[in-house]
Structures are given as structure tokens and as C-alpha cells.
Short mmCIF file of N, CA and C in Angstrom, two decimals:
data_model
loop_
_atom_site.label_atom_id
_atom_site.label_comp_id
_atom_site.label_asym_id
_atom_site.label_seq_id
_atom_site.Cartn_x
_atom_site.Cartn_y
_atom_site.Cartn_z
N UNK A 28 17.93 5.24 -34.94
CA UNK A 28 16.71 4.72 -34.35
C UNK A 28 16.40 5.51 -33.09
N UNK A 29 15.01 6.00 -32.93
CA UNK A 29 15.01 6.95 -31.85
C UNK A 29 14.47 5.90 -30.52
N UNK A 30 14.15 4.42 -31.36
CA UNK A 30 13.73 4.27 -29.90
C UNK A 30 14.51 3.35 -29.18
N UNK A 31 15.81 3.45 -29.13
CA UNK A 31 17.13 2.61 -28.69
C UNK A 31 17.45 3.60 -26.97
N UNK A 32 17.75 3.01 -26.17
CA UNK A 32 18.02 4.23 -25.05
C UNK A 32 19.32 4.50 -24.75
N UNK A 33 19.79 5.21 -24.59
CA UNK A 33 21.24 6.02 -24.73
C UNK A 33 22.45 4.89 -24.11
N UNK A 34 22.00 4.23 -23.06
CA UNK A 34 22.73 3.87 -21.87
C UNK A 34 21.71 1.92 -21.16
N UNK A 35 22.81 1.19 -21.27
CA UNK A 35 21.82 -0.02 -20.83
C UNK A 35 21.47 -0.34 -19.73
N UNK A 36 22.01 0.87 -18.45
CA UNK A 36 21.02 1.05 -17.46
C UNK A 36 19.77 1.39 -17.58
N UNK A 37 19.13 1.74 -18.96
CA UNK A 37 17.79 2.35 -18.93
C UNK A 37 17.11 1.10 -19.64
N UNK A 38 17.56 -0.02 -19.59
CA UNK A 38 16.82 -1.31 -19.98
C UNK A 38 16.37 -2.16 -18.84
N UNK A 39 16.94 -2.20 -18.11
CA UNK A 39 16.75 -2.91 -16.60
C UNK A 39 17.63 -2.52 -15.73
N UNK A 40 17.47 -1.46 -15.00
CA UNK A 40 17.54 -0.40 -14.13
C UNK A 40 17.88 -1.36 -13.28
N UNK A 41 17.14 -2.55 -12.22
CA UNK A 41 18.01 -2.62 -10.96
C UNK A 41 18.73 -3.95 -11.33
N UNK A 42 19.06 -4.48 -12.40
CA UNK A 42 20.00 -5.10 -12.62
C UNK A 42 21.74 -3.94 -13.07
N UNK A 43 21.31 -2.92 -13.52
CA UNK A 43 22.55 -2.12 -13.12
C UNK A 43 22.95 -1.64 -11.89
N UNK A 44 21.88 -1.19 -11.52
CA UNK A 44 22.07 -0.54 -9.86
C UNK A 44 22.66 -1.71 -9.20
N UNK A 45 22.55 -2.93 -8.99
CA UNK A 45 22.89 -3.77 -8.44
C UNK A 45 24.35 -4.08 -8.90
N UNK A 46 24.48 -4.11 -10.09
CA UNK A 46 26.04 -4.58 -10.79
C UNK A 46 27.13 -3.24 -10.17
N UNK A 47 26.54 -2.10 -10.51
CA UNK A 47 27.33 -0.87 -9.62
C UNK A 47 27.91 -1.24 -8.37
N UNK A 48 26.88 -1.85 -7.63
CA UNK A 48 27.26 -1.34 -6.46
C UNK A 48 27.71 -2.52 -5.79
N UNK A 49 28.01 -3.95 -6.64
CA UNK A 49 29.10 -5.14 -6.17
C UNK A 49 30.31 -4.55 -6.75
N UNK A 50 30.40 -3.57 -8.14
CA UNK A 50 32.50 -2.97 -8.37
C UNK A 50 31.87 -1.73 -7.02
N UNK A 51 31.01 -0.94 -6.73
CA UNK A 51 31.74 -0.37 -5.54
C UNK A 51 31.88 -1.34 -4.14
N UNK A 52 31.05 -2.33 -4.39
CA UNK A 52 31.62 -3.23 -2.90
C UNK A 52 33.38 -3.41 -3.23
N UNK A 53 33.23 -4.25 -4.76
CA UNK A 53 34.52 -5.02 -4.53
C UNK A 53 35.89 -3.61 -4.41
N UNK A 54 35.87 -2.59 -4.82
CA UNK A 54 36.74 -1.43 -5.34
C UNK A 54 37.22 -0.78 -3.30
N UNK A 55 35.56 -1.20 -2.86
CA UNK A 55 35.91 -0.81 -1.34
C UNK A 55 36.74 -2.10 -0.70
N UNK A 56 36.21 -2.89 -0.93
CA UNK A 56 37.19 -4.49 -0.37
C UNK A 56 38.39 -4.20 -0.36
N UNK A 57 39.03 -3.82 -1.96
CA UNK A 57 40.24 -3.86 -2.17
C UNK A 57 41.29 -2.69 -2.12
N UNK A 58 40.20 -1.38 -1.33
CA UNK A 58 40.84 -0.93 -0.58
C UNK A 58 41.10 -0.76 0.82
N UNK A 59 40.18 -1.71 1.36
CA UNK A 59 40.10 -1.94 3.29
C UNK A 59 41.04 -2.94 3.34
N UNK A 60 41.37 -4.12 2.47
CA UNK A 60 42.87 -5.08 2.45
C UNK A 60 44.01 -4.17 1.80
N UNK A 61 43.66 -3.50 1.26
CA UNK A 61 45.46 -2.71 0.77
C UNK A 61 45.71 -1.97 1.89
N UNK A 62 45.11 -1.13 2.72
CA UNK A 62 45.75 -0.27 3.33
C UNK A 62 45.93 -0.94 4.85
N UNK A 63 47.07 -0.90 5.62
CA UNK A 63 47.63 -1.39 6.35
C UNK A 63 46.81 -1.06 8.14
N UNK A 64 47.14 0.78 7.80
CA UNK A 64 46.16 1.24 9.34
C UNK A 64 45.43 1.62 9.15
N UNK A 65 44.33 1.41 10.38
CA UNK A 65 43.31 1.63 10.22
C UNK A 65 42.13 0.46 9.59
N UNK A 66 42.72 -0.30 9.34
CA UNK A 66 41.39 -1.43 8.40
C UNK A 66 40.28 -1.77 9.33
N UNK A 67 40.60 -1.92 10.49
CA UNK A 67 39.46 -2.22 11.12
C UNK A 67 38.26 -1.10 11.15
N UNK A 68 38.54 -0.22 11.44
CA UNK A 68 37.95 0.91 10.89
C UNK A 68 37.15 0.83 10.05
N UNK A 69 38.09 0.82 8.55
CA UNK A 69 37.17 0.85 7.23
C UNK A 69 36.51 -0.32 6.84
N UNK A 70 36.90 -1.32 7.63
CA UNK A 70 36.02 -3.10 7.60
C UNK A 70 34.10 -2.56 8.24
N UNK A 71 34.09 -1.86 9.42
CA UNK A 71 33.35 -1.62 9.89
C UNK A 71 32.42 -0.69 9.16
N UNK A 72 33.04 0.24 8.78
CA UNK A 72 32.53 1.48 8.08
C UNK A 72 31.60 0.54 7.00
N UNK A 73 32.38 -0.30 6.34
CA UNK A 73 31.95 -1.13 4.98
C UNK A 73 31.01 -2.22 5.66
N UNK A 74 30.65 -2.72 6.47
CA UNK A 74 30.03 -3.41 7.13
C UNK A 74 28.87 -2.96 7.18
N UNK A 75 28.88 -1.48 8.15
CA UNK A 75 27.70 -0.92 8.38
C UNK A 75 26.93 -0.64 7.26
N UNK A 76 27.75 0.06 5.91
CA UNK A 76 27.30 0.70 4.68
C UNK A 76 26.61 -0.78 4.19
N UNK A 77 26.96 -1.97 4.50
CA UNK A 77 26.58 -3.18 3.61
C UNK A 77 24.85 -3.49 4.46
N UNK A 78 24.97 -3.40 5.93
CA UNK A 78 23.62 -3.70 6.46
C UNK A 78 22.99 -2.26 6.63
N UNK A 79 23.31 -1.20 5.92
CA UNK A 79 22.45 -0.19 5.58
C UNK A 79 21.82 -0.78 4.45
N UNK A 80 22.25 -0.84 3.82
CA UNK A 80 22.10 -1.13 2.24
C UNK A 80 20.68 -2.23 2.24
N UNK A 81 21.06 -3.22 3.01
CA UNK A 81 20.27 -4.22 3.28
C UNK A 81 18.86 -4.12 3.70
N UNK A 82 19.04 -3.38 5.08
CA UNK A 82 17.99 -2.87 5.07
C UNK A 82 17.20 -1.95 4.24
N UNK A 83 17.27 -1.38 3.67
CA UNK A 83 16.93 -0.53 2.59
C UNK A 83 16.03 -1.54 1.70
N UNK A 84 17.06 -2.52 1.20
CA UNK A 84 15.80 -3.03 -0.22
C UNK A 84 15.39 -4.17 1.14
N UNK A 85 15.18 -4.05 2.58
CA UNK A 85 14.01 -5.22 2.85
C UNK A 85 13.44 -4.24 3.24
N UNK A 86 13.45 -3.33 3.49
CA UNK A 86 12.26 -2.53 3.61
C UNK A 86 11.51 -1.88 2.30
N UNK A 87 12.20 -2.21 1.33
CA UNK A 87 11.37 -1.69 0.06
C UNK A 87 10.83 -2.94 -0.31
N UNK A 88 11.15 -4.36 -0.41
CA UNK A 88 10.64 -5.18 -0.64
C UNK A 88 9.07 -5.86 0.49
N UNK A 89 9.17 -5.27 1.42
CA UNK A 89 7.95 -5.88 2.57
C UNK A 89 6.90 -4.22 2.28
N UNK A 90 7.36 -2.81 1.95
CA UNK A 90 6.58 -1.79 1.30
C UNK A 90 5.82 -2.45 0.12
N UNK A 91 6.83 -3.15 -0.69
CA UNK A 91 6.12 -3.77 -2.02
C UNK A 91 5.02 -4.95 -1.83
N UNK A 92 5.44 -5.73 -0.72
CA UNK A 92 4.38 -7.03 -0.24
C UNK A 92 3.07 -6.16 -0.04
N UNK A 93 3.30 -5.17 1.06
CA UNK A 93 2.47 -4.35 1.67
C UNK A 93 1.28 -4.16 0.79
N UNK A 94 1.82 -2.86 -0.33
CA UNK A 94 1.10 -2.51 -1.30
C UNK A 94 0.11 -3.84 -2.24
N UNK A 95 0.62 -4.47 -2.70
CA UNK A 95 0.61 -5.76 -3.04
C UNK A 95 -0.85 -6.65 -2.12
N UNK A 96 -0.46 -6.76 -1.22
CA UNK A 96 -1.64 -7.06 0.04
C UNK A 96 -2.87 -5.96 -0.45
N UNK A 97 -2.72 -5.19 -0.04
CA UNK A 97 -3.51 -4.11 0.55
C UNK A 97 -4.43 -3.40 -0.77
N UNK A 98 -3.53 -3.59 -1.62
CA UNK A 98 -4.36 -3.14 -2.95
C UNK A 98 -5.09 -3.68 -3.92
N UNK A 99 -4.37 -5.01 -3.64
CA UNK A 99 -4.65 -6.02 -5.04
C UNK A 99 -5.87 -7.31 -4.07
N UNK A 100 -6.33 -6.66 -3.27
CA UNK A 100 -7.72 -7.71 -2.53
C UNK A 100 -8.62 -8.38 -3.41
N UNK A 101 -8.95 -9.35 -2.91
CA UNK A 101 -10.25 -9.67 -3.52
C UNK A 101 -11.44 -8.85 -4.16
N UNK A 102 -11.68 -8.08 -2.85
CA UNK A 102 -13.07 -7.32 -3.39
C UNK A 102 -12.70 -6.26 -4.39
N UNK A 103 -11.37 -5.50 -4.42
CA UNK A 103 -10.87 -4.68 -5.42
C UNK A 103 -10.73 -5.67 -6.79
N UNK A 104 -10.49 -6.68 -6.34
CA UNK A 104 -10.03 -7.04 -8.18
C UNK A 104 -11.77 -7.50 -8.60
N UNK A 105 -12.14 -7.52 -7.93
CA UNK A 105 -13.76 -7.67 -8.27
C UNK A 105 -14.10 -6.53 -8.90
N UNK A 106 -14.26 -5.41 -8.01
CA UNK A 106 -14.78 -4.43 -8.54
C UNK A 106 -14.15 -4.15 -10.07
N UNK A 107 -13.08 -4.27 -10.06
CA UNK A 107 -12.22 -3.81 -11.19
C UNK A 107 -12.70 -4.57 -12.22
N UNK A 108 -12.34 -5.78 -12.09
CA UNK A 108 -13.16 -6.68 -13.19
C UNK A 108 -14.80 -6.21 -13.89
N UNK A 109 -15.89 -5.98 -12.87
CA UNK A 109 -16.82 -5.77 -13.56
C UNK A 109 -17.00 -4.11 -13.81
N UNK A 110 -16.24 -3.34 -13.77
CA UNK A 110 -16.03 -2.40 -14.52
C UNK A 110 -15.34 -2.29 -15.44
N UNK A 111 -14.61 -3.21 -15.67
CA UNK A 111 -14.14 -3.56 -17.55
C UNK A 111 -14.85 -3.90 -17.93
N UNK A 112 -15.53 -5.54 -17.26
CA UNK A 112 -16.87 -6.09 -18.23
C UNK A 112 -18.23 -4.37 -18.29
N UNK A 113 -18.39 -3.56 -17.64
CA UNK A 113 -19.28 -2.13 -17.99
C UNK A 113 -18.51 -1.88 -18.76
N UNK A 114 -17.53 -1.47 -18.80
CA UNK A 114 -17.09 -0.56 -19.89
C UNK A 114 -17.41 -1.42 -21.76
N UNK A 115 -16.74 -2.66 -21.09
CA UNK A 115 -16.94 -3.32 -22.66
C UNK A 115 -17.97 -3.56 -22.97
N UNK A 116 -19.10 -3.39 -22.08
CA UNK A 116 -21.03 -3.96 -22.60
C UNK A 116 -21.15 -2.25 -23.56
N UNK A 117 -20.58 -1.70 -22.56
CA UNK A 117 -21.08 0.28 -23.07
C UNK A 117 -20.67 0.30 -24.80
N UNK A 118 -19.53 0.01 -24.84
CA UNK A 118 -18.57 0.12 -25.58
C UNK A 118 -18.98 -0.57 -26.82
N UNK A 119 -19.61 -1.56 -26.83
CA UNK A 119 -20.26 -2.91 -27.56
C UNK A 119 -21.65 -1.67 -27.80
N UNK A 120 -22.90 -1.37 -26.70
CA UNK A 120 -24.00 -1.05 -27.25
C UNK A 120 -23.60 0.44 -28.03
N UNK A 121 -22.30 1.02 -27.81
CA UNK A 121 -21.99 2.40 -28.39
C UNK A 121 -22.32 2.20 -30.09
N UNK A 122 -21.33 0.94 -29.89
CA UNK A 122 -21.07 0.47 -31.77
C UNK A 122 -22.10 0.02 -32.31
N UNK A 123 -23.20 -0.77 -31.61
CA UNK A 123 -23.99 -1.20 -32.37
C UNK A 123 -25.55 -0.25 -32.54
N UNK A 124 -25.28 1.28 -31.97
CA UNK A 124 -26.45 1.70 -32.12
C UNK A 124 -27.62 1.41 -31.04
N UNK A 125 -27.05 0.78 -29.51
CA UNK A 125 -28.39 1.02 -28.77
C UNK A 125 -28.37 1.83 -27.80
N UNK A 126 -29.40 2.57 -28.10
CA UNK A 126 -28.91 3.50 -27.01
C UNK A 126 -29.54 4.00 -25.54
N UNK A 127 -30.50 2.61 -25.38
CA UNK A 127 -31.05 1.96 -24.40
C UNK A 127 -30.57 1.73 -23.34
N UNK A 128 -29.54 0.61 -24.04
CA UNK A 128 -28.26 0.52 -23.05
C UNK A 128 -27.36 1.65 -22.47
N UNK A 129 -27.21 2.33 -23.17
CA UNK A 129 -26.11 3.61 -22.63
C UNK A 129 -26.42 4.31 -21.78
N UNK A 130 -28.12 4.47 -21.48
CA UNK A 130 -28.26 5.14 -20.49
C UNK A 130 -28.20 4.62 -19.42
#
């Protein structure tokens, strides 16, 4: 079947990205408790990497509000709307031969 995708990260992408990167949380956990010196260190290191991280998808998520706001307005989904309803009147007098309308 060609239209199966190789790998089931390519079915829902940030439900893998996300599953990844709790075995690399937990794989880092369970090496900042195994090793004896130094943990505070690598507690921190893993700390910081965790409110990097964080920030990251809230800043991609308030980009996404953003866009969201800013694009999807009122007066845009207006416009948009009655340029489908044009297209489908055009589209309608195309088929039926008037060509009154088309101009």
C-alpha cells in the first residue's frame, strides 16, 4: 500500500515529539539520580533544558493565538465568505450558459 507512512511519527507528529522527549526527560532523570558527583549540576542543567523547553511551545502557542486573532477577524471571514458565495454564483452561471452574468 503506498499510502501507509513509513514511521508513526508521520501520523501525529507532536504526539511523538512529545512521547520522545518524556524517555529523554525520564533517561536524563535516571541519569542525574545514578550518578553520585556532581548532580546538582546536572539537576540544574535539566531544569534549565525543561524551562527552555517550556518556553518554547508558550511561545509557539500565544504565536498561534496571535495568528489566529489577527487573521481569522471578522471582516476577513466576511470577505472570504462572499467570495466563495462569487465564485459559486460564477461557477453556477458558467454551467448554465449565461453569460451575462460572467461578465
Amino acid at each position: 500500500n503506498t499510502a501507509t507512512l513509513p514511521h508513526t511519527k508521520y501520523y501525529d507528529y507532536d504526539k511523538w515529539e512529545m512521547e520522545e522527549y518524556k524517555k529523554k526527560m525520564e533517561k536524563e532523570n535516571k541519569r542525574i539520580t545514578s550518578s553520585k558527583g556532581g548532580s546538582k549540576m546536572l539537576a540544574d542543567e535539566a531544569k534549565h533544558r525543561a524551562e527552555v523547553h517550556q518556553r518554547a511551545v508558550d511561545k509557539k502557542e500565544s504565536d498561534m493565538q496571535f495568528v489566529r486573532a489577527t487573521v481569522m477577524n471578522s471582516d476577513k471571514l466576511q470577505d472570504m465568505k462572499r467570495q466563495r458565495d462569487l465564485q459559486a454564483e460564477l461557477q453556477h452561471a458558467f454551467k448554465t450558459g449565461d453569460k451575462e452574468k460572467g461578465r
